[in-house]
mmCIF file of C-alpha atoms and ligand atoms in Angstrom:
data_model
loop_
_atom_site.group_PDB
_atom_site.id
_atom_site.type_symbol
_atom_site.label_atom_id
_atom_site.label_comp_id
_atom_site.label_asym_id
_atom_site.label_seq_id
_atom_site.Cartn_x
_atom_site.Cartn_y
_atom_site.Cartn_z
ATOM 1 C CA MET C 1 34.892 -65.629 -44.030
ATOM 2 C CA ALA C 2 35.869 -63.019 -41.442
ATOM 3 C CA ASN C 3 35.267 -63.008 -37.690
ATOM 4 C CA GLU C 4 34.528 -66.713 -37.489
ATOM 5 C CA SER C 5 34.099 -68.247 -34.077
ATOM 6 C CA LEU C 6 37.458 -69.515 -32.879
ATOM 7 C CA GLY C 7 38.460 -72.898 -34.311
ATOM 8 C CA LEU C 8 35.213 -73.443 -36.202
ATOM 9 C CA PRO C 9 35.893 -74.849 -39.709
ATOM 10 C CA ALA C 10 34.803 -72.398 -42.450
ATOM 11 C CA GLU C 11 32.098 -74.714 -43.810
ATOM 12 C CA VAL C 12 30.609 -75.238 -40.344
ATOM 13 C CA SER C 13 30.708 -71.491 -39.709
ATOM 14 C CA ALA C 14 28.927 -70.852 -43.028
ATOM 15 C CA TYR C 15 26.290 -73.439 -42.113
ATOM 16 C CA LEU C 16 25.794 -71.924 -38.652
ATOM 17 C CA ARG C 17 25.341 -68.493 -40.164
ATOM 18 C CA ARG C 18 22.859 -69.818 -42.761
ATOM 19 C CA VAL C 19 20.517 -71.647 -40.415
ATOM 20 C CA GLY C 20 21.394 -70.226 -36.983
ATOM 21 C CA VAL C 21 21.169 -66.465 -37.436
ATOM 22 C CA ARG C 22 18.457 -64.190 -38.835
ATOM 23 C CA GLU C 23 20.606 -61.224 -39.718
ATOM 24 C CA HIS C 24 18.678 -57.965 -40.223
ATOM 25 C CA PRO C 25 19.203 -56.594 -43.794
ATOM 26 C CA LEU C 26 20.850 -53.454 -42.381
ATOM 27 C CA LEU C 27 23.275 -55.537 -40.315
ATOM 28 C CA GLN C 28 24.103 -57.476 -43.500
ATOM 29 C CA ARG C 29 24.738 -54.228 -45.335
ATOM 30 C CA LEU C 30 26.862 -52.884 -42.458
ATOM 31 C CA ARG C 31 28.930 -56.068 -42.563
ATOM 32 C CA ASP C 32 29.421 -55.652 -46.312
ATOM 33 C CA GLU C 33 30.424 -51.997 -45.963
ATOM 34 C CA THR C 34 32.793 -52.718 -43.064
ATOM 35 C CA ARG C 35 34.478 -55.510 -45.052
ATOM 36 C CA ALA C 36 36.104 -52.819 -47.204
ATOM 37 C CA LEU C 37 38.029 -51.480 -44.180
ATOM 38 C CA PRO C 38 41.457 -52.972 -43.346
ATOM 39 C CA GLU C 39 40.285 -53.255 -39.713
ATOM 40 C CA HIS C 40 37.118 -55.218 -40.614
ATOM 41 C CA ASP C 41 38.129 -58.176 -38.416
ATOM 42 C CA MET C 42 37.399 -56.046 -35.345
ATOM 43 C CA GLN C 43 33.690 -56.398 -36.036
ATOM 44 C CA ILE C 44 31.834 -59.049 -34.044
ATOM 45 C CA GLY C 45 30.428 -61.997 -36.035
ATOM 46 C CA PRO C 46 26.717 -62.310 -36.882
ATOM 47 C CA GLU C 47 26.241 -65.254 -34.486
ATOM 48 C CA GLN C 48 27.554 -63.078 -31.655
ATOM 49 C CA GLY C 49 25.246 -60.208 -32.631
ATOM 50 C CA ALA C 50 22.300 -62.611 -32.612
ATOM 51 C CA PHE C 51 23.418 -64.003 -29.246
ATOM 52 C CA MET C 52 23.666 -60.531 -27.711
ATOM 53 C CA ALA C 53 20.224 -59.622 -29.074
ATOM 54 C CA MET C 54 18.876 -62.838 -27.531
ATOM 55 C CA LEU C 55 20.375 -61.864 -24.150
ATOM 56 C CA VAL C 56 18.764 -58.422 -24.417
ATOM 57 C CA ARG C 57 15.346 -59.990 -24.991
ATOM 58 C CA LEU C 58 15.772 -62.694 -22.323
ATOM 59 C CA MET C 59 16.907 -60.195 -19.693
ATOM 60 C CA GLY C 60 14.488 -57.425 -20.659
ATOM 61 C CA VAL C 61 17.440 -55.057 -21.009
ATOM 62 C CA ARG C 62 16.494 -51.361 -21.067
ATOM 63 C CA ARG C 63 19.857 -49.743 -20.290
ATOM 64 C CA TYR C 64 22.881 -50.906 -22.331
ATOM 65 C CA ILE C 65 26.368 -49.447 -22.449
ATOM 66 C CA GLU C 66 29.194 -50.337 -24.796
ATOM 67 C CA VAL C 67 32.906 -49.547 -24.815
ATOM 68 C CA GLY C 68 34.215 -50.027 -28.365
ATOM 69 C CA THR C 69 31.610 -49.318 -31.040
ATOM 70 C CA PHE C 70 33.632 -49.261 -34.287
ATOM 71 C CA THR C 71 31.184 -49.184 -37.245
ATOM 72 C CA GLY C 72 28.245 -50.127 -35.038
ATOM 73 C CA TYR C 73 27.471 -53.830 -35.514
ATOM 74 C CA SER C 74 27.114 -54.761 -31.809
ATOM 75 C CA SER C 75 25.238 -51.574 -30.890
ATOM 76 C CA LEU C 76 22.842 -51.936 -33.834
ATOM 77 C CA SER C 77 22.226 -55.618 -32.978
ATOM 78 C CA VAL C 78 21.312 -54.595 -29.432
ATOM 79 C CA ALA C 79 19.342 -51.484 -30.446
ATOM 80 C CA LEU C 80 17.114 -53.521 -32.767
ATOM 81 C CA ALA C 81 16.266 -55.846 -29.842
ATOM 82 C CA LEU C 82 15.665 -53.146 -27.204
ATOM 83 C CA PRO C 83 12.163 -52.095 -26.146
ATOM 84 C CA LYS C 84 10.842 -48.647 -27.170
ATOM 85 C CA ASP C 85 12.102 -46.986 -23.982
ATOM 86 C CA GLY C 86 15.526 -48.695 -24.143
ATOM 87 C CA ARG C 87 18.614 -46.503 -23.985
ATOM 88 C CA ILE C 88 22.208 -47.045 -25.129
ATOM 89 C CA THR C 89 25.407 -45.173 -24.337
ATOM 90 C CA CYS C 90 28.362 -45.930 -26.634
ATOM 91 C CA PHE C 91 31.986 -44.994 -25.990
ATOM 92 C CA ASP C 92 34.650 -44.899 -28.690
ATOM 93 C CA VAL C 93 37.681 -42.806 -29.573
ATOM 94 C CA SER C 94 37.100 -42.854 -33.337
ATOM 95 C CA ASP C 95 34.923 -40.238 -35.009
ATOM 96 C CA GLU C 96 35.706 -41.761 -38.395
ATOM 97 C CA TRP C 97 34.446 -45.286 -37.626
ATOM 98 C CA THR C 98 31.491 -44.225 -35.484
ATOM 99 C CA ARG C 99 30.287 -41.908 -38.262
ATOM 100 C CA ILE C 100 29.457 -45.108 -40.142
ATOM 101 C CA ALA C 101 27.676 -46.436 -37.031
ATOM 102 C CA ARG C 102 25.624 -43.239 -36.727
ATOM 103 C CA ARG C 103 24.504 -43.524 -40.357
ATOM 104 C CA TYR C 104 23.194 -47.056 -39.756
ATOM 105 C CA TRP C 105 21.511 -46.130 -36.448
ATOM 106 C CA SER C 106 19.640 -43.389 -38.302
ATOM 107 C CA GLU C 107 18.630 -45.630 -41.166
ATOM 108 C CA ALA C 108 17.387 -48.275 -38.709
ATOM 109 C CA GLY C 109 15.318 -45.684 -36.825
ATOM 110 C CA VAL C 110 17.131 -46.294 -33.521
ATOM 111 C CA ALA C 111 19.353 -43.173 -33.412
ATOM 112 C CA ASP C 112 17.142 -41.557 -30.763
ATOM 113 C CA LYS C 113 17.909 -44.452 -28.394
ATOM 114 C CA ILE C 114 21.684 -44.096 -28.691
ATOM 115 C CA GLU C 115 24.065 -41.566 -27.222
ATOM 116 C CA LEU C 116 27.612 -41.699 -28.565
ATOM 117 C CA ARG C 117 30.348 -40.276 -26.366
ATOM 118 C CA LEU C 118 33.654 -39.821 -28.173
ATOM 119 C CA GLY C 119 36.722 -40.268 -25.973
ATOM 120 C CA PRO C 120 38.575 -42.889 -23.952
ATOM 121 C CA GLY C 121 36.350 -45.516 -22.361
ATOM 122 C CA ILE C 122 37.810 -45.217 -18.859
ATOM 123 C CA ALA C 123 36.975 -41.497 -18.680
ATOM 124 C CA GLY C 124 33.594 -42.274 -20.226
ATOM 125 C CA LEU C 125 32.684 -44.845 -17.575
ATOM 126 C CA ASP C 126 33.996 -42.538 -14.839
ATOM 127 C CA GLY C 127 31.747 -39.851 -16.298
ATOM 128 C CA LEU C 128 28.710 -42.125 -16.065
ATOM 129 C CA LEU C 129 29.580 -42.938 -12.448
ATOM 130 C CA ALA C 130 29.945 -39.233 -11.671
ATOM 131 C CA GLU C 131 26.478 -38.665 -13.153
ATOM 132 C CA GLY C 132 25.052 -41.140 -10.614
ATOM 133 C CA ALA C 133 24.590 -44.128 -12.949
ATOM 134 C CA ALA C 134 26.026 -46.662 -10.468
ATOM 135 C CA GLY C 135 23.744 -49.686 -10.120
ATOM 136 C CA THR C 136 21.528 -48.711 -13.096
ATOM 137 C CA ILE C 137 22.966 -50.578 -16.093
ATOM 138 C CA ASP C 138 21.381 -53.853 -17.264
ATOM 139 C CA PHE C 139 24.000 -54.909 -19.808
ATOM 140 C CA ALA C 140 27.548 -53.680 -20.509
ATOM 141 C CA PHE C 141 29.641 -54.834 -23.485
ATOM 142 C CA VAL C 142 33.395 -54.194 -23.427
ATOM 143 C CA ASP C 143 35.133 -54.517 -26.797
ATOM 144 C CA ALA C 144 37.817 -51.795 -26.866
ATOM 145 C CA ASP C 145 41.531 -51.427 -25.988
ATOM 146 C CA LYS C 146 42.551 -54.703 -24.377
ATOM 147 C CA GLY C 147 45.166 -53.128 -22.102
ATOM 148 C CA SER C 148 42.389 -51.411 -20.135
ATOM 149 C CA TYR C 149 40.194 -54.480 -19.623
ATOM 150 C CA PRO C 150 40.977 -54.941 -15.898
ATOM 151 C CA ALA C 151 40.315 -51.217 -15.289
ATOM 152 C CA TYR C 152 37.042 -51.431 -17.234
ATOM 153 C CA HIS C 153 35.919 -54.346 -15.080
ATOM 154 C CA GLU C 154 35.999 -52.390 -11.810
ATOM 155 C CA ARG C 155 33.933 -49.563 -13.307
ATOM 156 C CA VAL C 156 31.487 -51.860 -15.096
ATOM 157 C CA ILE C 157 30.772 -53.822 -11.899
ATOM 158 C CA GLU C 158 29.920 -50.562 -10.144
ATOM 159 C CA LEU C 159 27.643 -49.462 -12.975
ATOM 160 C CA LEU C 160 25.683 -52.729 -13.238
ATOM 161 C CA ARG C 161 22.517 -53.318 -11.263
ATOM 162 C CA PRO C 162 22.403 -56.560 -9.258
ATOM 163 C CA GLY C 163 21.546 -59.241 -11.833
ATOM 164 C CA GLY C 164 23.019 -57.073 -14.607
ATOM 165 C CA LEU C 165 25.415 -58.569 -17.133
ATOM 166 C CA ALA C 166 28.926 -57.643 -18.259
ATOM 167 C CA ALA C 167 30.226 -59.163 -21.505
ATOM 168 C CA TYR C 168 33.925 -58.952 -22.391
ATOM 169 C CA ASP C 169 34.967 -59.670 -25.963
ATOM 170 C CA ASN C 170 38.179 -61.332 -27.253
ATOM 171 C CA VAL C 171 38.922 -63.095 -23.961
ATOM 172 C CA LEU C 172 40.578 -66.012 -25.798
ATOM 173 C CA TRP C 173 42.581 -63.599 -27.993
ATOM 174 C CA GLY C 174 42.979 -66.018 -30.887
ATOM 175 C CA GLY C 175 44.204 -68.663 -28.408
ATOM 176 C CA ALA C 176 47.195 -66.535 -27.339
ATOM 177 C CA VAL C 177 46.054 -66.465 -23.687
ATOM 178 C CA ALA C 178 46.756 -70.201 -23.472
ATOM 179 C CA ASP C 179 50.251 -69.858 -24.940
ATOM 180 C CA PRO C 180 52.701 -69.150 -22.065
ATOM 181 C CA SER C 181 55.371 -67.944 -24.522
ATOM 182 C CA ASP C 182 53.111 -65.043 -25.582
ATOM 183 C CA THR C 183 53.869 -62.166 -23.222
ATOM 184 C CA ASP C 184 52.497 -59.357 -25.369
ATOM 185 C CA HIS C 185 50.970 -56.519 -23.312
ATOM 186 C CA ASP C 186 47.422 -57.052 -24.608
ATOM 187 C CA THR C 187 47.655 -60.814 -24.079
ATOM 188 C CA GLU C 188 48.846 -60.279 -20.492
ATOM 189 C CA SER C 189 46.072 -57.802 -19.859
ATOM 190 C CA ILE C 190 43.386 -60.186 -21.087
ATOM 191 C CA ARG C 191 44.928 -62.954 -18.940
ATOM 192 C CA THR C 192 44.778 -60.601 -15.956
ATOM 193 C CA LEU C 193 41.101 -59.903 -16.611
ATOM 194 C CA ASN C 194 40.332 -63.607 -17.023
ATOM 195 C CA GLU C 195 42.049 -64.517 -13.722
ATOM 196 C CA LEU C 196 40.431 -61.533 -11.999
ATOM 197 C CA ILE C 197 36.928 -62.570 -13.022
ATOM 198 C CA ALA C 198 37.600 -66.276 -12.372
ATOM 199 C CA SER C 199 38.056 -65.445 -8.685
ATOM 200 C CA ASP C 200 35.670 -62.468 -8.453
ATOM 201 C CA THR C 201 32.972 -63.504 -5.972
ATOM 202 C CA ARG C 202 30.865 -60.461 -6.935
ATOM 203 C CA VAL C 203 29.867 -62.154 -10.201
ATOM 204 C CA ASP C 204 28.601 -65.407 -11.685
ATOM 205 C CA LEU C 205 30.749 -66.452 -14.617
ATOM 206 C CA SER C 206 30.467 -68.191 -17.951
ATOM 207 C CA MET C 207 33.172 -67.849 -20.620
ATOM 208 C CA ILE C 208 31.926 -69.029 -23.992
ATOM 209 C CA PRO C 209 33.894 -69.816 -27.181
ATOM 210 C CA ILE C 210 31.807 -67.663 -29.536
ATOM 211 C CA GLY C 211 33.733 -65.283 -31.792
ATOM 212 C CA ASP C 212 37.131 -64.720 -30.190
ATOM 213 C CA GLY C 213 35.811 -65.740 -26.748
ATOM 214 C CA LEU C 214 33.145 -63.917 -24.748
ATOM 215 C CA THR C 215 33.062 -63.766 -20.965
ATOM 216 C CA LEU C 216 29.674 -63.286 -19.378
ATOM 217 C CA ALA C 217 29.864 -61.995 -15.803
ATOM 218 C CA ARG C 218 26.539 -61.518 -13.983
ATOM 219 C CA LYS C 219 26.650 -59.190 -11.015
ATOM 220 C CA ARG C 220 25.338 -60.934 -7.900
HETATM 221 C C1 SAM F 1 36.972 -54.332 -31.708
HETATM 222 S S1 SAM F 1 36.434 -52.732 -32.152
HETATM 223 C C2 SAM F 1 34.751 -52.750 -31.629
HETATM 224 C C3 SAM F 1 33.868 -53.595 -32.511
HETATM 225 C C4 SAM F 1 32.387 -53.334 -32.341
HETATM 226 N N1 SAM F 1 31.959 -53.736 -31.008
HETATM 227 C C5 SAM F 1 31.581 -54.018 -33.409
HETATM 228 O O1 SAM F 1 30.665 -54.784 -33.085
HETATM 229 O O2 SAM F 1 31.840 -53.803 -34.592
HETATM 230 C C6 SAM F 1 37.275 -51.730 -30.976
HETATM 231 C C7 SAM F 1 36.871 -50.268 -30.940
HETATM 232 O O3 SAM F 1 37.434 -49.720 -29.737
HETATM 233 C C8 SAM F 1 37.778 -48.383 -29.977
HETATM 234 N N2 SAM F 1 38.754 -47.973 -28.955
HETATM 235 C C9 SAM F 1 40.095 -48.187 -28.940
HETATM 236 N N3 SAM F 1 40.643 -47.672 -27.826
HETATM 237 C C10 SAM F 1 39.614 -47.125 -27.113
HETATM 238 C C11 SAM F 1 39.541 -46.448 -25.870
HETATM 239 N N4 SAM F 1 40.617 -46.229 -25.119
HETATM 240 N N5 SAM F 1 38.329 -46.032 -25.455
HETATM 241 C C12 SAM F 1 37.210 -46.258 -26.207
HETATM 242 N N6 SAM F 1 37.233 -46.897 -27.384
HETATM 243 C C13 SAM F 1 38.413 -47.321 -27.837
HETATM 244 C C14 SAM F 1 38.308 -48.375 -31.398
HETATM 245 O O4 SAM F 1 38.206 -47.076 -31.951
HETATM 246 C C15 SAM F 1 37.386 -49.408 -32.068
HETATM 247 O O5 SAM F 1 36.316 -48.758 -32.717
#
């Protein structure tokens, strides 16, 4: 089974997904379609999609942004949980993968809530800031190029409203962050982000071992 939460035995993961997640039929179909791609492991797991949808409902999120959309699983999970007037802005560099996402958004009837901006996430977030979106975002999910994570953090903090939530994916990086012999650029960048947030007094912090590790940082 792909995208299992780190270290969870396969049979426990299967059990969790059977009784702990009510996956929308379209999300199931998107997972099946994405499985055919060599990059399918980039997709978040169903328990993480359900968790993000739960956060959206608990927080009453109306304005969600996402860096790293791929075939659309996280954005569709959130879109299905948003209120009628909820709005999403997605950033991704891939037209090919997000074309799949757009097809599912349409089929789910949520396409009118979602704006996709193709291009690098840093420029995308800078664009939002230039449009005056600072302090307006309820929930930001960062799941793109790991080398830019620290740079994303500064922009995301500016964009969030007080009480808004940033979520960073892959913060445990398959466990590599805890292996001092791993000095790969992406690993180092995720370590930098983790240390940065650990001592960032602008946010409340909870890193949770769902998927490949998810850091929740709530702007104070
Ligand atoms: C891990 S996948 C996202 C998975 C997605 N959140 C999901 O639930 O299926 C990472 C995505 O980031 C995109 N990406 C890579 N570099 C990027 C960049 N510099 N700016 C924006 N997106 C980027 C890739 O095209 C890819 O679709």
